[in-house]
Amino acid sequence: MSKRKEWMVMSVSLFHLFTLSLLLGCQQANDGKCHIEGVVIGEQYEGKRIFLVPNSGPATMETVDSMEITNGKFHFEPDSIQMYKILLDYHYRMGLQPLIIVGEPGTIKVTIDSISHATGTPQNDSLEQWKIQTENHHKQLAIMRRTIASMEKGGDSIQAKAIQQRADSFHLIYKNYTRQLAKNMEGSVLGEFLKSLYPLTYKRQFPDGRIMLMNADTNEVIEEVKSDQELEN
């Protein structure tokens, strides 16, 4: 066989192998299961147990999964589409950031570290972006609050009030961002989770027995809410 023919045969074989590997990869990614592929940063965590815990509902032997960290890695395959927390054994989790993820079909790449991450599926990619925004928001808000406390301690109540107003506006922008993301993802697990964080209204019972619907941002009364008994009558 000539060198040209050998090269052509080898090229075809490599092409078939490459195509087969792509097909196998696609099959694995689209098998309808949730694959959580995780790494834990730090040799001191080798052999320690890591847990996959439902974010809501009872944490029991039936609902919690766990495994030992081996070669810095762990793997879970939850069978329910819901929110989960990934936690290291409580004896060793100091310095590691707990992580909330959405268990959904696909491969979720997780890193557990001082700042933890999860990406790889649509809802978890959106959750990661929200998490980044949330951490930045909390940092900036904490700076404002420390500044307010310092000014109040120094007797500068006017400037403290002005910064408090900016802090309130800053926090409202973040809440509306979260609400909008929840609306964009309405009907999904992540959408329901985000929607529960900052509802637009809440109910409050006054001393005279009246139950009023309140604006969650301004704490102002919207309207009186009839009791179940009144509705029945």
mmCIF file of C-alpha atoms in Angstrom, residues 8 21 28 34 36 42 51-52 61-62 68 109-110 114-116 133 146 148 170 172 181 217 219 233:
data_model
loop_
_atom_site.group_PDB
_atom_site.id
_atom_site.type_symbol
_atom_site.label_atom_id
_atom_site.label_comp_id
_atom_site.label_asym_id
_atom_site.label_seq_id
_atom_site.Cartn_x
_atom_site.Cartn_y
_atom_site.Cartn_z
ATOM 1 C CA MET A 8 -6.111 8.227 3.509
ATOM 2 C CA SER A 21 -16.561 10.012 20.432
ATOM 3 C CA GLN A 28 -24.085 10.909 27.738
ATOM 4 C CA CYS A 34 -28.569 14.788 36.154
ATOM 5 C CA ILE A 36 -23.073 16.405 39.139
ATOM 6 C CA GLY A 42 -7.766 21.485 49.171
ATOM 7 C CA PHE A 51 -23.484 15.641 51.051
ATOM 8 C CA LEU A 52 -26.231 16.416 48.545
ATOM 9 C CA MET A 61 -31.634 8.993 54.931
ATOM 10 C CA GLU A 62 -33.993 8.640 51.971
ATOM 11 C CA GLU A 68 -16.274 10.300 50.111
ATOM 12 C CA LYS A 109 -19.662 21.112 36.787
ATOM 13 C CA VAL A 110 -19.212 22.032 40.455
ATOM 14 C CA SER A 114 -13.932 29.547 49.453
ATOM 15 C CA ILE A 115 -16.163 30.777 46.626
ATOM 16 C CA SER A 116 -18.054 27.866 45.060
ATOM 17 C CA GLN A 133 -24.743 39.596 41.352
ATOM 18 C CA ARG A 146 -20.741 50.228 57.996
ATOM 19 C CA ILE A 148 -23.928 54.618 58.080
ATOM 20 C CA PHE A 170 -29.564 50.035 45.786
ATOM 21 C CA LEU A 172 -34.542 47.739 45.663
ATOM 22 C CA LEU A 181 -35.095 36.913 36.575
ATOM 23 C CA ASP A 217 -41.073 47.406 49.413
ATOM 24 C CA ASN A 219 -44.677 48.530 53.890
ATOM 25 C CA ASN A 233 -70.457 34.040 53.803
#
